[in-house]
JSON list of C-alpha atoms (C1' of nucleotides) in Angstrom, two decimals:
[
{"chain": "A", "resi": 1, "resn": "MET", "atom": "CA", "xyz": [66.05, 183.09, 149.45]},
{"chain": "A", "resi": 2, "resn": "LYS", "atom": "CA", "xyz": [67.13, 184.61, 146.24]},
{"chain": "A", "resi": 3, "resn": "GLU", "atom": "CA", "xyz": [67.02, 188.31, 145.55]},
{"chain": "A", "resi": 4, "resn": "ASP", "atom": "CA", "xyz": [63.38, 189.11, 145.20]},
{"chain": "A", "resi": 5, "resn": "GLY", "atom": "CA", "xyz": [61.16, 192.11, 145.02]},
{"chain": "A", "resi": 6, "resn": "GLY", "atom": "CA", "xyz": [59.36, 190.67, 142.02]},
{"chain": "A", "resi": 7, "resn": "ALA", "atom": "CA", "xyz": [62.59, 190.44, 140.07]},
{"chain": "A", "resi": 8, "resn": "SER", "atom": "CA", "xyz": [62.45, 186.76, 139.16]},
{"chain": "A", "resi": 9, "resn": "ALA", "atom": "CA", "xyz": [59.89, 187.04, 136.38]},
{"chain": "A", "resi": 10, "resn": "VAL", "atom": "CA", "xyz": [60.35, 185.18, 133.12]},
{"chain": "A", "resi": 11, "resn": "TYR", "atom": "CA", "xyz": [58.81, 185.95, 129.77]},
{"chain": "A", "resi": 12, "resn": "SER", "atom": "CA", "xyz": [57.66, 183.89, 126.82]},
{"chain": "A", "resi": 13, "resn": "MET", "atom": "CA", "xyz": [58.83, 184.64, 123.29]},
{"chain": "A", "resi": 14, "resn": "GLY", "atom": "CA", "xyz": [55.61, 186.47, 122.57]},
{"chain": "A", "resi": 15, "resn": "VAL", "atom": "CA", "xyz": [56.02, 188.71, 125.58]},
{"chain": "A", "resi": 16, "resn": "ALA", "atom": "CA", "xyz": [59.69, 189.28, 124.79]},
{"chain": "A", "resi": 17, "resn": "GLU", "atom": "CA", "xyz": [58.68, 190.49, 121.33]},
{"chain": "A", "resi": 18, "resn": "ARG", "atom": "CA", "xyz": [56.27, 192.99, 122.79]},
{"chain": "A", "resi": 19, "resn": "LEU", "atom": "CA", "xyz": [58.70, 194.11, 125.50]},
{"chain": "A", "resi": 20, "resn": "THR", "atom": "CA", "xyz": [61.64, 194.65, 123.15]},
{"chain": "A", "resi": 21, "resn": "GLY", "atom": "CA", "xyz": [59.97, 195.60, 119.92]},
{"chain": "A", "resi": 22, "resn": "LEU", "atom": "CA", "xyz": [61.87, 192.81, 118.17]},
{"chain": "A", "resi": 23, "resn": "THR", "atom": "CA", "xyz": [60.46, 189.99, 116.05]},
{"chain": "A", "resi": 24, "resn": "ALA", "atom": "CA", "xyz": [60.63, 186.40, 117.30]},
{"chain": "A", "resi": 25, "resn": "ARG", "atom": "CA", "xyz": [62.66, 185.53, 114.25]},
{"chain": "A", "resi": 26, "resn": "GLN", "atom": "CA", "xyz": [65.17, 188.23, 115.03]},
{"chain": "A", "resi": 27, "resn": "ILE", "atom": "CA", "xyz": [65.50, 187.08, 118.63]},
{"chain": "A", "resi": 28, "resn": "ARG", "atom": "CA", "xyz": [66.09, 183.48, 117.51]},
{"chain": "A", "resi": 29, "resn": "TYR", "atom": "CA", "xyz": [68.51, 184.76, 114.92]},
{"chain": "A", "resi": 30, "resn": "TRP", "atom": "CA", "xyz": [70.60, 186.46, 117.58]},
{"chain": "A", "resi": 31, "resn": "GLU", "atom": "CA", "xyz": [70.45, 183.41, 119.77]},
{"chain": "A", "resi": 32, "resn": "LYS", "atom": "CA", "xyz": [71.60, 181.26, 116.91]},
{"chain": "A", "resi": 33, "resn": "HIS", "atom": "CA", "xyz": [74.58, 183.55, 116.57]},
{"chain": "A", "resi": 34, "resn": "GLY", "atom": "CA", "xyz": [75.52, 183.29, 120.23]},
{"chain": "A", "resi": 35, "resn": "LEU", "atom": "CA", "xyz": [74.18, 186.59, 121.54]},
{"chain": "A", "resi": 36, "resn": "LEU", "atom": "CA", "xyz": [71.50, 185.07, 123.77]},
{"chain": "A", "resi": 37, "resn": "ALA", "atom": "CA", "xyz": [71.09, 181.91, 125.82]},
{"chain": "A", "resi": 38, "resn": "PRO", "atom": "CA", "xyz": [67.61, 181.85, 127.39]},
{"chain": "A", "resi": 39, "resn": "ASP", "atom": "CA", "xyz": [66.34, 179.09, 129.64]},
{"chain": "A", "resi": 40, "resn": "ARG", "atom": "CA", "xyz": [63.81, 176.62, 128.28]},
{"chain": "A", "resi": 41, "resn": "THR", "atom": "CA", "xyz": [60.68, 174.98, 129.56]},
{"chain": "A", "resi": 42, "resn": "LYS", "atom": "CA", "xyz": [60.42, 171.21, 129.37]},
{"chain": "A", "resi": 43, "resn": "GLY", "atom": "CA", "xyz": [58.56, 171.76, 126.14]},
{"chain": "A", "resi": 44, "resn": "ARG", "atom": "CA", "xyz": [61.58, 173.70, 124.74]},
{"chain": "A", "resi": 45, "resn": "GLN", "atom": "CA", "xyz": [59.78, 177.02, 124.99]},
{"chain": "A", "resi": 46, "resn": "ARG", "atom": "CA", "xyz": [62.17, 179.89, 125.62]},
{"chain": "A", "resi": 47, "resn": "LEU", "atom": "CA", "xyz": [62.04, 181.65, 128.98]},
{"chain": "A", "resi": 48, "resn": "TYR", "atom": "CA", "xyz": [63.54, 185.11, 129.09]},
{"chain": "A", "resi": 49, "resn": "ALA", "atom": "CA", "xyz": [64.60, 186.74, 132.34]},
{"chain": "A", "resi": 50, "resn": "GLU", "atom": "CA", "xyz": [64.53, 190.47, 132.97]},
{"chain": "A", "resi": 51, "resn": "ALA", "atom": "CA", "xyz": [68.27, 190.56, 132.23]},
{"chain": "A", "resi": 52, "resn": "ASP", "atom": "CA", "xyz": [67.67, 188.97, 128.83]},
{"chain": "A", "resi": 53, "resn": "ILE", "atom": "CA", "xyz": [65.11, 191.62, 127.96]},
{"chain": "A", "resi": 54, "resn": "THR", "atom": "CA", "xyz": [67.54, 194.33, 128.98]},
{"chain": "A", "resi": 55, "resn": "LYS", "atom": "CA", "xyz": [70.30, 192.70, 126.96]},
{"chain": "A", "resi": 56, "resn": "MET", "atom": "CA", "xyz": [68.11, 192.48, 123.88]},
{"chain": "A", "resi": 57, "resn": "LYS", "atom": "CA", "xyz": [67.32, 196.17, 124.07]},
{"chain": "A", "resi": 58, "resn": "GLU", "atom": "CA", "xyz": [71.02, 196.93, 124.38]},
{"chain": "A", "resi": 59, "resn": "ILE", "atom": "CA", "xyz": [71.92, 194.68, 121.46]},
{"chain": "A", "resi": 60, "resn": "LYS", "atom": "CA", "xyz": [69.24, 196.39, 119.46]},
{"chain": "A", "resi": 61, "resn": "ARG", "atom": "CA", "xyz": [70.77, 199.75, 120.28]},
{"chain": "A", "resi": 62, "resn": "LEU", "atom": "CA", "xyz": [74.33, 198.69, 119.49]},
{"chain": "A", "resi": 63, "resn": "LEU", "atom": "CA", "xyz": [73.34, 197.20, 116.14]},
{"chain": "A", "resi": 64, "resn": "ALA", "atom": "CA", "xyz": [71.36, 200.33, 115.33]},
{"chain": "A", "resi": 65, "resn": "ASP", "atom": "CA", "xyz": [74.52, 202.30, 116.08]},
{"chain": "A", "resi": 66, "resn": "GLY", "atom": "CA", "xyz": [76.31, 200.39, 113.35]},
{"chain": "A", "resi": 67, "resn": "MET", "atom": "CA", "xyz": [77.92, 197.54, 115.34]},
{"chain": "A", "resi": 68, "resn": "THR", "atom": "CA", "xyz": [78.30, 194.15, 113.71]},
{"chain": "A", "resi": 69, "resn": "MET", "atom": "CA", "xyz": [77.17, 191.05, 115.60]},
{"chain": "A", "resi": 70, "resn": "ASP", "atom": "CA", "xyz": [80.79, 190.04, 116.16]},
{"chain": "A", "resi": 71, "resn": "ARG", "atom": "CA", "xyz": [81.47, 193.33, 117.88]},
{"chain": "A", "resi": 72, "resn": "VAL", "atom": "CA", "xyz": [78.31, 193.15, 119.93]},
{"chain": "A", "resi": 73, "resn": "LYS", "atom": "CA", "xyz": [79.28, 189.67, 120.98]},
{"chain": "A", "resi": 74, "resn": "ALA", "atom": "CA", "xyz": [82.77, 190.84, 121.93]},
{"chain": "A", "resi": 75, "resn": "HIS", "atom": "CA", "xyz": [81.21, 193.72, 123.84]},
{"chain": "A", "resi": 76, "resn": "PHE", "atom": "CA", "xyz": [79.27, 191.37, 126.08]},
{"chain": "A", "resi": 77, "resn": "ALA", "atom": "CA", "xyz": [82.08, 188.84, 126.33]},
{"chain": "A", "resi": 78, "resn": "ASN", "atom": "CA", "xyz": [84.26, 191.57, 127.79]},
{"chain": "A", "resi": 79, "resn": "ARG", "atom": "CA", "xyz": [81.61, 192.56, 130.30]},
{"chain": "A", "resi": 80, "resn": "GLU", "atom": "CA", "xyz": [81.52, 188.98, 131.60]},
{"chain": "A", "resi": 81, "resn": "ALA", "atom": "CA", "xyz": [85.27, 188.53, 131.60]},
{"chain": "A", "resi": 82, "resn": "ARG", "atom": "CA", "xyz": [85.99, 191.78, 133.38]},
{"chain": "A", "resi": 83, "resn": "ARG", "atom": "CA", "xyz": [83.01, 191.27, 135.67]},
{"chain": "A", "resi": 84, "resn": "ILE", "atom": "CA", "xyz": [81.93, 194.85, 135.15]},
{"chain": "A", "resi": 85, "resn": "ARG", "atom": "CA", "xyz": [78.95, 195.59, 137.32]},
{"chain": "A", "resi": 86, "resn": "PRO", "atom": "CA", "xyz": [76.82, 198.71, 137.50]},
{"chain": "A", "resi": 87, "resn": "VAL", "atom": "CA", "xyz": [78.52, 201.48, 139.44]},
{"chain": "A", "resi": 88, "resn": "GLU", "atom": "CA", "xyz": [75.84, 201.36, 142.12]},
{"chain": "A", "resi": 89, "resn": "GLU", "atom": "CA", "xyz": [76.87, 197.79, 142.99]},
{"chain": "A", "resi": 90, "resn": "ARG", "atom": "CA", "xyz": [80.56, 198.41, 143.32]},
{"chain": "A", "resi": 91, "resn": "PRO", "atom": "CA", "xyz": [81.90, 198.36, 146.91]},
{"chain": "A", "resi": 92, "resn": "ASN", "atom": "CA", "xyz": [84.16, 201.31, 146.43]},
{"chain": "A", "resi": 93, "resn": "ARG", "atom": "CA", "xyz": [82.34, 204.06, 148.24]},
{"chain": "A", "resi": 94, "resn": "MET", "atom": "CA", "xyz": [84.40, 206.41, 150.34]},
{"chain": "A", "resi": 95, "resn": "SER", "atom": "CA", "xyz": [82.34, 205.51, 153.40]},
{"chain": "A", "resi": 96, "resn": "GLU", "atom": "CA", "xyz": [83.92, 202.07, 153.24]},
{"chain": "A", "resi": 97, "resn": "ARG", "atom": "CA", "xyz": [87.42, 203.45, 152.92]},
{"chain": "A", "resi": 98, "resn": "ILE", "atom": "CA", "xyz": [87.34, 206.28, 155.41]},
{"chain": "A", "resi": 99, "resn": "PRO", "atom": "CA", "xyz": [86.84, 203.95, 158.38]},
{"chain": "A", "resi": 100, "resn": "ARG", "atom": "CA", "xyz": [90.07, 202.17, 157.43]},
{"chain": "A", "resi": 101, "resn": "VAL", "atom": "CA", "xyz": [91.94, 205.45, 157.37]},
{"chain": "A", "resi": 102, "resn": "GLY", "atom": "CA", "xyz": [90.29, 206.41, 160.62]},
{"chain": "A", "resi": 103, "resn": "SER", "atom": "CA", "xyz": [91.38, 203.27, 162.45]},
{"chain": "A", "resi": 104, "resn": "LEU", "atom": "CA", "xyz": [94.86, 203.70, 161.06]},
{"chain": "A", "resi": 105, "resn": "TYR", "atom": "CA", "xyz": [94.95, 207.27, 162.18]},
{"chain": "A", "resi": 106, "resn": "GLY", "atom": "CA", "xyz": [93.85, 206.77, 165.73]},
{"chain": "A", "resi": 107, "resn": "GLY", "atom": "CA", "xyz": [94.88, 203.16, 166.34]},
{"chain": "A", "resi": 108, "resn": "ALA", "atom": "CA", "xyz": [98.01, 201.21, 166.91]},
{"chain": "A", "resi": 109, "resn": "ASN", "atom": "CA", "xyz": [99.16, 202.03, 163.39]},
{"chain": "A", "resi": 110, "resn": "ARG", "atom": "CA", "xyz": [99.45, 205.73, 164.10]},
{"chain": "A", "resi": 111, "resn": "ALA", "atom": "CA", "xyz": [103.22, 205.48, 163.88]},
{"chain": "A", "resi": 112, "resn": "GLU", "atom": "CA", "xyz": [102.98, 203.68, 160.52]},
{"chain": "A", "resi": 113, "resn": "LEU", "atom": "CA", "xyz": [100.65, 206.35, 159.20]},
{"chain": "A", "resi": 114, "resn": "GLU", "atom": "CA", "xyz": [103.04, 209.11, 160.22]},
{"chain": "A", "resi": 115, "resn": "ARG", "atom": "CA", "xyz": [105.91, 207.23, 158.62]},
{"chain": "A", "resi": 116, "resn": "LEU", "atom": "CA", "xyz": [103.95, 207.08, 155.35]},
{"chain": "A", "resi": 117, "resn": "ILE", "atom": "CA", "xyz": [103.12, 210.75, 155.58]},
{"chain": "A", "resi": 118, "resn": "ASN", "atom": "CA", "xyz": [106.63, 211.88, 156.45]},
{"chain": "A", "resi": 119, "resn": "ARG", "atom": "CA", "xyz": [108.66, 209.90, 153.96]},
{"chain": "A", "resi": 120, "resn": "LYS", "atom": "CA", "xyz": [109.77, 211.86, 150.89]},
{"chain": "A", "resi": 121, "resn": "GLY", "atom": "CA", "xyz": [109.71, 214.92, 153.04]},
{"chain": "A", "resi": 122, "resn": "GLY", "atom": "CA", "xyz": [106.01, 215.51, 152.61]},
{"chain": "A", "resi": 123, "resn": "LYS", "atom": "CA", "xyz": [105.70, 217.12, 149.20]},
{"chain": "B", "resi": 1, "resn": "DC", "atom": "C1'", "xyz": [55.22, 177.75, 120.40]},
{"chain": "B", "resi": 2, "resn": "DT", "atom": "C1'", "xyz": [59.67, 174.89, 118.19]},
{"chain": "B", "resi": 3, "resn": "DT", "atom": "C1'", "xyz": [62.92, 173.22, 114.44]},
{"chain": "B", "resi": 4, "resn": "DC", "atom": "C1'", "xyz": [64.74, 173.38, 109.81]},
{"chain": "B", "resi": 5, "resn": "DT", "atom": "C1'", "xyz": [65.65, 175.07, 105.10]},
{"chain": "B", "resi": 6, "resn": "DC", "atom": "C1'", "xyz": [65.93, 177.77, 100.68]},
{"chain": "B", "resi": 7, "resn": "DA", "atom": "C1'", "xyz": [65.66, 181.96, 98.92]},
{"chain": "B", "resi": 8, "resn": "DC", "atom": "C1'", "xyz": [66.23, 186.94, 98.68]},
{"chain": "B", "resi": 9, "resn": "DA", "atom": "C1'", "xyz": [67.70, 191.71, 100.02]},
{"chain": "C", "resi": 1, "resn": "DT", "atom": "C1'", "xyz": [71.51, 191.48, 109.27]},
{"chain": "C", "resi": 2, "resn": "DG", "atom": "C1'", "xyz": [67.18, 189.96, 108.71]},
{"chain": "C", "resi": 3, "resn": "DT", "atom": "C1'", "xyz": [62.88, 188.17, 106.43]},
{"chain": "C", "resi": 4, "resn": "DG", "atom": "C1'", "xyz": [59.07, 185.12, 104.15]},
{"chain": "C", "resi": 5, "resn": "DA", "atom": "C1'", "xyz": [57.27, 180.91, 103.52]},
{"chain": "C", "resi": 6, "resn": "DG", "atom": "C1'", "xyz": [56.63, 176.14, 103.92]},
{"chain": "C", "resi": 7, "resn": "DC", "atom": "C1'", "xyz": [57.21, 171.89, 106.64]},
{"chain": "C", "resi": 8, "resn": "DA", "atom": "C1'", "xyz": [57.30, 168.73, 110.51]}
]
DNA sequence: CTTCTCACA
DNA sequence: TGTGAGCA
């Protein structure tokens, strides 16, 4: 099972146009310049995922803000490289850290914890 | 719907 | 950066 909840929908070029407010020509233009890489049907028809639609809207915004395509491309390249995910998906909530501190505090590492606390004279 | 191309802002 | 038009 993949992640579902109706999130695996794909859209045709025509639908993508309507959903993004872009022209088909513009979408192909961006793809030609490396900004998009949609899946294809066996008949070479483009299939856009929800993420592609979102990306198009973001590209649209960035370009409207004065970005060049090279910069927009670099923007997304960095996102991939640094694996930046939405904050909500990051496993860095305190609730996942506190338990570690708790076990350290009351477990066999109590002495280690006190050593860490007491070194440097406690500030 | 797809590809390409030439031309024009 | 993006379009219009014509073709296959």
